[in-house]
mmCIF file of C-alpha atoms in Angstrom:
data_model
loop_
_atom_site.group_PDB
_atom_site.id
_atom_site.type_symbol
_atom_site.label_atom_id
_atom_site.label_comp_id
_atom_site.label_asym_id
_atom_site.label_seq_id
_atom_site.Cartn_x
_atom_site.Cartn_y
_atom_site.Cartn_z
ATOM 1 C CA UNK A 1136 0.000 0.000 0.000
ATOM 2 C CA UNK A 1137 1.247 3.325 -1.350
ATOM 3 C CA UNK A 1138 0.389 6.949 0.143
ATOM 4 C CA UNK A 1139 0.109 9.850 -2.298
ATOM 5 C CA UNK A 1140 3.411 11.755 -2.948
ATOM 6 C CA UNK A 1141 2.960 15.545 -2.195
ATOM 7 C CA UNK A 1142 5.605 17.625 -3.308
ATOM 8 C CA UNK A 1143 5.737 20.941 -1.768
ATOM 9 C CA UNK A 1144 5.976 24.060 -4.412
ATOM 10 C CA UNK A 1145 6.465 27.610 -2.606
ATOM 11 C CA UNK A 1146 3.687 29.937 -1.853
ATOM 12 C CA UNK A 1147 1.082 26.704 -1.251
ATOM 13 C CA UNK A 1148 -0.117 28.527 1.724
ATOM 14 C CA UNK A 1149 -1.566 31.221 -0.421
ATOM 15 C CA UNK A 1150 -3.793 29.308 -2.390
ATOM 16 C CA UNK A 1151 -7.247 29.932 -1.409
ATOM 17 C CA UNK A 1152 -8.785 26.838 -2.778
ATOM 18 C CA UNK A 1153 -8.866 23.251 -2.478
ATOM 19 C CA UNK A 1154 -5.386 21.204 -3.536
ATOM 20 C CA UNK A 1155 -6.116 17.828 -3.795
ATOM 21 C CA UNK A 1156 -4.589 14.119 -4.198
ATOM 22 C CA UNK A 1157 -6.000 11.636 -5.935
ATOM 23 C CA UNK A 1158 -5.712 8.872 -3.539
ATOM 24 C CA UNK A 1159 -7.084 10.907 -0.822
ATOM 25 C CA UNK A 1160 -10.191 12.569 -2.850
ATOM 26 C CA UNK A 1161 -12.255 14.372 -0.670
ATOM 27 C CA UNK A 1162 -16.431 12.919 -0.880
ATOM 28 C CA UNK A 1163 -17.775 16.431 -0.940
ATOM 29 C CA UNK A 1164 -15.400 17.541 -3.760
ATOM 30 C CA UNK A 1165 -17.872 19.797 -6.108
ATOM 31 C CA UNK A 1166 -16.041 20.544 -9.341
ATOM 32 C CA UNK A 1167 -19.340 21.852 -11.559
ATOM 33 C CA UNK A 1168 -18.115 24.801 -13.563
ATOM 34 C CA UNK A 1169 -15.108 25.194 -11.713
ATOM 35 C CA UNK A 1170 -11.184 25.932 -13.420
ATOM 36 C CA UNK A 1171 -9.349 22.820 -12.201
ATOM 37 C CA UNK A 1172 -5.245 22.260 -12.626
ATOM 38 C CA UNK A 1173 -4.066 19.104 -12.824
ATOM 39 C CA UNK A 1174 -0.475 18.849 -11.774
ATOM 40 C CA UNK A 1175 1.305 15.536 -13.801
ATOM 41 C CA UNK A 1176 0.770 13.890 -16.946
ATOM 42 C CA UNK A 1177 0.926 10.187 -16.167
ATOM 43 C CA UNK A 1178 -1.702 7.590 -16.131
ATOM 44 C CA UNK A 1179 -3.083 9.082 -13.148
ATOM 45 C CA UNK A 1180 -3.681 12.581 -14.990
ATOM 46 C CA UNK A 1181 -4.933 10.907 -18.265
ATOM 47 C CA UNK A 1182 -7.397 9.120 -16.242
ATOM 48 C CA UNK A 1183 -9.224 12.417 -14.447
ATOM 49 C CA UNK A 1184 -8.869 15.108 -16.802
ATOM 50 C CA UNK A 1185 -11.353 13.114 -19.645
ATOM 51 C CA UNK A 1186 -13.871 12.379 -16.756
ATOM 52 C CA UNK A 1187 -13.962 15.533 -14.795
ATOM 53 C CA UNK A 1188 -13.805 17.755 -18.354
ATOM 54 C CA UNK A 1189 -17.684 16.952 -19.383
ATOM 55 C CA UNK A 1190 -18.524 18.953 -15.795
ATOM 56 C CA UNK A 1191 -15.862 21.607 -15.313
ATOM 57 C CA UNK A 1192 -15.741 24.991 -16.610
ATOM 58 C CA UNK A 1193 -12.157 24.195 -17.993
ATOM 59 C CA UNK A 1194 -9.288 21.889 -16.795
ATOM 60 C CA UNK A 1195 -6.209 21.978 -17.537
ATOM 61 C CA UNK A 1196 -2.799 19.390 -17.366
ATOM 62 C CA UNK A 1197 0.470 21.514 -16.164
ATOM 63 C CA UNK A 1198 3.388 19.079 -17.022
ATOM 64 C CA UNK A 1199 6.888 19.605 -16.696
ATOM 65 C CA UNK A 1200 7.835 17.488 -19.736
ATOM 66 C CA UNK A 1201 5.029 15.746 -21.720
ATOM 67 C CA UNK A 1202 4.576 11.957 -22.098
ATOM 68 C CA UNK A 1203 4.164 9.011 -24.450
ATOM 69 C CA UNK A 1204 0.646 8.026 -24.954
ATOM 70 C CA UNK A 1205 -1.316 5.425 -26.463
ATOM 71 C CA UNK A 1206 -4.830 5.654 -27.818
ATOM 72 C CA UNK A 1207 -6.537 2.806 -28.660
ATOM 73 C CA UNK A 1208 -10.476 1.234 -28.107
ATOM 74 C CA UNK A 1209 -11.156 0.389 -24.781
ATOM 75 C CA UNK A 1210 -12.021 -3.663 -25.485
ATOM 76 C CA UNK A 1211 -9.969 -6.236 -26.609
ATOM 77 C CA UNK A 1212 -11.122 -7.259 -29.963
ATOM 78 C CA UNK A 1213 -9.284 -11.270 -29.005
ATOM 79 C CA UNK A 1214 -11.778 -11.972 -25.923
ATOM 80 C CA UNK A 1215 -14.452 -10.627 -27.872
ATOM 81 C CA UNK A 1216 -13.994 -13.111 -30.765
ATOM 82 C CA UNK A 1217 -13.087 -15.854 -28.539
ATOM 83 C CA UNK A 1218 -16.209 -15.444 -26.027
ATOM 84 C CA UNK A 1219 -18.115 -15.057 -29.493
ATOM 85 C CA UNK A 1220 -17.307 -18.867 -30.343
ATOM 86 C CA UNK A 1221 -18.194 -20.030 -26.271
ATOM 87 C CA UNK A 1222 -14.731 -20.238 -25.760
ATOM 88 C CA UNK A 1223 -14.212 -21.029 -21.714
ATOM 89 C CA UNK A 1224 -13.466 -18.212 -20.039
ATOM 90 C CA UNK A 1225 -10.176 -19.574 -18.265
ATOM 91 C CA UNK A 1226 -9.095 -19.980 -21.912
ATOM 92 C CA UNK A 1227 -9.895 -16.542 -22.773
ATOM 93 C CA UNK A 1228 -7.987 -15.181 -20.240
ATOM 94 C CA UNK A 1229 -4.646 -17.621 -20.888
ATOM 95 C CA UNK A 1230 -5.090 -16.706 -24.361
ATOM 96 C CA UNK A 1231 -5.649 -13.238 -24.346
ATOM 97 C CA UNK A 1232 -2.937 -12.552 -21.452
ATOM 98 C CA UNK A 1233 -0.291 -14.584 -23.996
ATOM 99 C CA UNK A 1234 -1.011 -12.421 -26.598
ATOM 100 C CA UNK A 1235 -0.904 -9.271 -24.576
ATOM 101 C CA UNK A 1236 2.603 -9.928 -23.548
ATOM 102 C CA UNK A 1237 3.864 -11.200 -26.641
ATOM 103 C CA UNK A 1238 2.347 -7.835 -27.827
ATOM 104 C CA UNK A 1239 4.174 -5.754 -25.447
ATOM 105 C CA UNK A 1240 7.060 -7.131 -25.663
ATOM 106 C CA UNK A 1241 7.307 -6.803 -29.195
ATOM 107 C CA UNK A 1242 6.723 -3.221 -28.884
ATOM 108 C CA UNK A 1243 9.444 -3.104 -25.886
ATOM 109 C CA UNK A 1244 11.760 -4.008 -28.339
ATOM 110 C CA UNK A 1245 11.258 -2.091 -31.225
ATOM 111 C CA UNK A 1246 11.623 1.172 -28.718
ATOM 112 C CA UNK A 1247 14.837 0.201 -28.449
ATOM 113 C CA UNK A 1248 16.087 -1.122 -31.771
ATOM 114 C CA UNK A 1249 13.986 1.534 -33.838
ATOM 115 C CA UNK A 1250 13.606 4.126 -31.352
ATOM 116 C CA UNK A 1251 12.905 6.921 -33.679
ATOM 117 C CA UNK A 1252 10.453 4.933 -36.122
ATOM 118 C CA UNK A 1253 8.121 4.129 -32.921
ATOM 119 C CA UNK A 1254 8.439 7.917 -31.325
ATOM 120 C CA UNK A 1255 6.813 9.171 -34.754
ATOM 121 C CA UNK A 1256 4.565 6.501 -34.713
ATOM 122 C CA UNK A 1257 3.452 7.694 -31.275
ATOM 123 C CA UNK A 1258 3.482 11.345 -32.094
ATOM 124 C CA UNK A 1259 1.371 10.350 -35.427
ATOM 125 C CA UNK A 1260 -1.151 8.390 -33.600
ATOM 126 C CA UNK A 1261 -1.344 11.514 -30.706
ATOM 127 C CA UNK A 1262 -1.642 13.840 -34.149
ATOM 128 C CA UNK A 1263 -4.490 11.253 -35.918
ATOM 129 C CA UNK A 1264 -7.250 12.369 -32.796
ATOM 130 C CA UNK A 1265 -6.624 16.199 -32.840
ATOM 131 C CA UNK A 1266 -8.432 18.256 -34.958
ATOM 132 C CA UNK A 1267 -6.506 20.519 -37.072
ATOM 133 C CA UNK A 1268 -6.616 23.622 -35.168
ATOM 134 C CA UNK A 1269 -4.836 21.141 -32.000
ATOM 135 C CA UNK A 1270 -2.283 20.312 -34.805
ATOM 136 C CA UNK A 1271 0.621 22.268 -33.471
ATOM 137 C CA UNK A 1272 0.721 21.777 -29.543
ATOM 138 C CA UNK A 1273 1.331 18.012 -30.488
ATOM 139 C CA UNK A 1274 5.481 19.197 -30.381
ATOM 140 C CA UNK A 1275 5.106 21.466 -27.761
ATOM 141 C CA UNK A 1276 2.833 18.889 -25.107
ATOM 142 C CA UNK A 1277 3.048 15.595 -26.310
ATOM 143 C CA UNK A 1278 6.685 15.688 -27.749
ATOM 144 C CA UNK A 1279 8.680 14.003 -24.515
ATOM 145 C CA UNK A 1280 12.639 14.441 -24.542
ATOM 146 C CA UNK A 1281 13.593 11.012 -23.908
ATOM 147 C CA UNK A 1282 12.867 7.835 -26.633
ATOM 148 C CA UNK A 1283 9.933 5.569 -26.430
ATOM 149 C CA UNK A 1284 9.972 3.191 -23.560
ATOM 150 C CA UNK A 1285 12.794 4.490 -21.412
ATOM 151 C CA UNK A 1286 9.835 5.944 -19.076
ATOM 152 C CA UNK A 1287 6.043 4.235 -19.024
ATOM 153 C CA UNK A 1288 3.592 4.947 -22.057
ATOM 154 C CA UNK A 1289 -0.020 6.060 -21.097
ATOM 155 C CA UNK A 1290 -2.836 4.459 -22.923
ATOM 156 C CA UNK A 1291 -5.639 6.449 -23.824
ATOM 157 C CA UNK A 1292 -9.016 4.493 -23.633
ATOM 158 C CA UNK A 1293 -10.560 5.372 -26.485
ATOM 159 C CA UNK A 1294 -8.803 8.637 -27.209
ATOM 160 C CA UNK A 1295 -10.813 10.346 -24.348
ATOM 161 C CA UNK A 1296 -8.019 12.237 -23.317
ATOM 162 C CA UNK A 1297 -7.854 13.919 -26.756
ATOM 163 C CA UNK A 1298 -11.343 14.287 -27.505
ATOM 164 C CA UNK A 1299 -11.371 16.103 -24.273
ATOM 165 C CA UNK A 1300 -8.900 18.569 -26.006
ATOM 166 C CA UNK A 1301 -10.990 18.516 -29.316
ATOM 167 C CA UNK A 1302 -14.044 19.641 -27.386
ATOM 168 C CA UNK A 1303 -12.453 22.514 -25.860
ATOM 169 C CA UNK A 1304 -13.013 21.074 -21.963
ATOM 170 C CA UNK A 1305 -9.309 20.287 -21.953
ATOM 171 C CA UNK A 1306 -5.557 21.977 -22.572
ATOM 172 C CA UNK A 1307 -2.208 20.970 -21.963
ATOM 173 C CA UNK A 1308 0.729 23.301 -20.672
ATOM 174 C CA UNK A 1309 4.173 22.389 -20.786
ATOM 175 C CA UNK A 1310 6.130 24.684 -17.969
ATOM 176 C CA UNK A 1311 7.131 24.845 -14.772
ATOM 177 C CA UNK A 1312 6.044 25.627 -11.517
ATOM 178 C CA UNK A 1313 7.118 29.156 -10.077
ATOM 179 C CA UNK A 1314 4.814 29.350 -6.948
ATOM 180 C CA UNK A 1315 1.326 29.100 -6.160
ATOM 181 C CA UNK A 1316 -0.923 32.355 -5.708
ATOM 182 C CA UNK A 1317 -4.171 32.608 -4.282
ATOM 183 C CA UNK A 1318 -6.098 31.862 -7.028
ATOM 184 C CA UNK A 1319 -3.826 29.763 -9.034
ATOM 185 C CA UNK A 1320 -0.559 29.233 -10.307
ATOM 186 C CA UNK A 1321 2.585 31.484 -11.441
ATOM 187 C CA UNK A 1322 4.691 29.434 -14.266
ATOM 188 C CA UNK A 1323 8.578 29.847 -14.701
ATOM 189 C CA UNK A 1324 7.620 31.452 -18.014
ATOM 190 C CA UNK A 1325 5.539 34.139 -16.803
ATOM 191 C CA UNK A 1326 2.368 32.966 -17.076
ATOM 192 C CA UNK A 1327 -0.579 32.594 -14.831
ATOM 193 C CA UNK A 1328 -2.923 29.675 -14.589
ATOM 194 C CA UNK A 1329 -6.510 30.580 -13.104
ATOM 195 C CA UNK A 1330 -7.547 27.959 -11.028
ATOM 196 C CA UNK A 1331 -10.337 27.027 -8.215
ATOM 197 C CA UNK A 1332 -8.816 23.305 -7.472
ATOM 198 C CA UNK A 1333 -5.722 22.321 -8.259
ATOM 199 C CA UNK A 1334 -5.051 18.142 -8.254
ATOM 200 C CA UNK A 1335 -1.472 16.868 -7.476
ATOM 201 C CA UNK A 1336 -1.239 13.729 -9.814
ATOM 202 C CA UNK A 1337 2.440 13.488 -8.614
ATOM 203 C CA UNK A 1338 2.241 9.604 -7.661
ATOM 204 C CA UNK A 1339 3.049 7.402 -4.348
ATOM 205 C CA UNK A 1340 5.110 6.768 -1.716
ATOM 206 C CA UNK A 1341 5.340 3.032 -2.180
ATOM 207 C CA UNK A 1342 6.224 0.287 0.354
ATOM 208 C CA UNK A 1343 7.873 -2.267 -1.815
ATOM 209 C CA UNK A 1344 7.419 -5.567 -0.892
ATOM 210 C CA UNK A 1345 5.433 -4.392 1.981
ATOM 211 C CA UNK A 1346 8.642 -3.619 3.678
ATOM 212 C CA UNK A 1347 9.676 -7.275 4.028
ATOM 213 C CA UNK A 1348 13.435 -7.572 4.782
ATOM 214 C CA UNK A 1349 14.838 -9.683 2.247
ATOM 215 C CA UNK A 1350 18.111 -11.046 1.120
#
């Protein structure tokens, strides 16, 4: 069991509103119409921003580098046509795990022996659920500095992250973090983001192993 990792950014004090972690989301949390900031760009972030953005007056994912994501449906087409044909489930699941990791690891190894072919594969697939006018923040916010795979992909259920962004409910801002003010926060590159909550999608603390002593 992990607790949330809260880094500490100056000027936190000031804010006036509500700074929240995921793993510790308050019940009473009422985002209607509200300008939210969500610090991070992992899986966490990718996860909120789509669902909060149909309710929200904007919300907006403040990354200090962008990352690698993945869109693709949210099924998998192989235990659909296997549970068409009454295939036993304990099959499906040997089956469709197999092919999963041969699938992965396939793609674990072309990041590293065609790095460049799969980052502009991944940049083209980002670019293939933007509209046009989105076109050009796809080097700017979803451009990371490393290669594919030397930090975890995303995956984007059905491309809700983007169609978020298409819809106008969503941005992405690549900067860093000057201070906090009270209503939002400063950037390194002058800039202020307007905010009413700001989410800390920074990760856990994790206890490896449970904290087993092992040799």
């Amino acid at each position: 069991q992990g607790d949330g990792y809260k880094p500490t950014w100056p000027g936190m004090e000031q804010f006036q509103g509500p700074i929240v972690h995921p793993q510790e989301w308050p019940d009473d949390l009422d985002y209607h119409g509200k300008q939210v900031v969500v610090i991070g760009s992992g899986a966490t972030a990718a996860t909120i921003i789509p669902a909060m953005a149909p309710d929200v007056g904007h919300i907006t994912m403040l990354q200090r580098s962008p990352t690698y994501f993945r869109a693709g449906r949210n099924v998998n087409e192989l235990a659909e046509i296997l549970r068409e044909v009454d295939t036993p489930e304990e099959w499906v699941h040997e089956i469709v795990r197999r092919r999963m990791i041969f699938e992965s690891a396939k793609f674990a190894r072309r990041a590293f022996t065609e790095p460049e072919v799969v980052k502009q594969e991944l940049l083209d697939g980002v670019r293939s659920r933007l509209k046009p006018e989105y076109q050009d923040i796809v080097d700017v916010d979803f451009n990371p500095k490393y290669l594919p795979w030397r930090q975890r992909l995303a995956f984007v259920p059905d491309g809700d992250l983007f169609e978020a962004i298409n819809n106008g409910q969503a941005s992405a801002v690549t900067d860093e973090i000057e201070s906090f003010t009270p209503t939002g926060i400063a950037l390194k590159s002058g800039r202020h983001l307007d905010a009413d909550i700001i989410i800390s999608a920074t990760g856990f603390t994790l206890s490896v192993l449970g904290d087993i002593e092992f040799t």
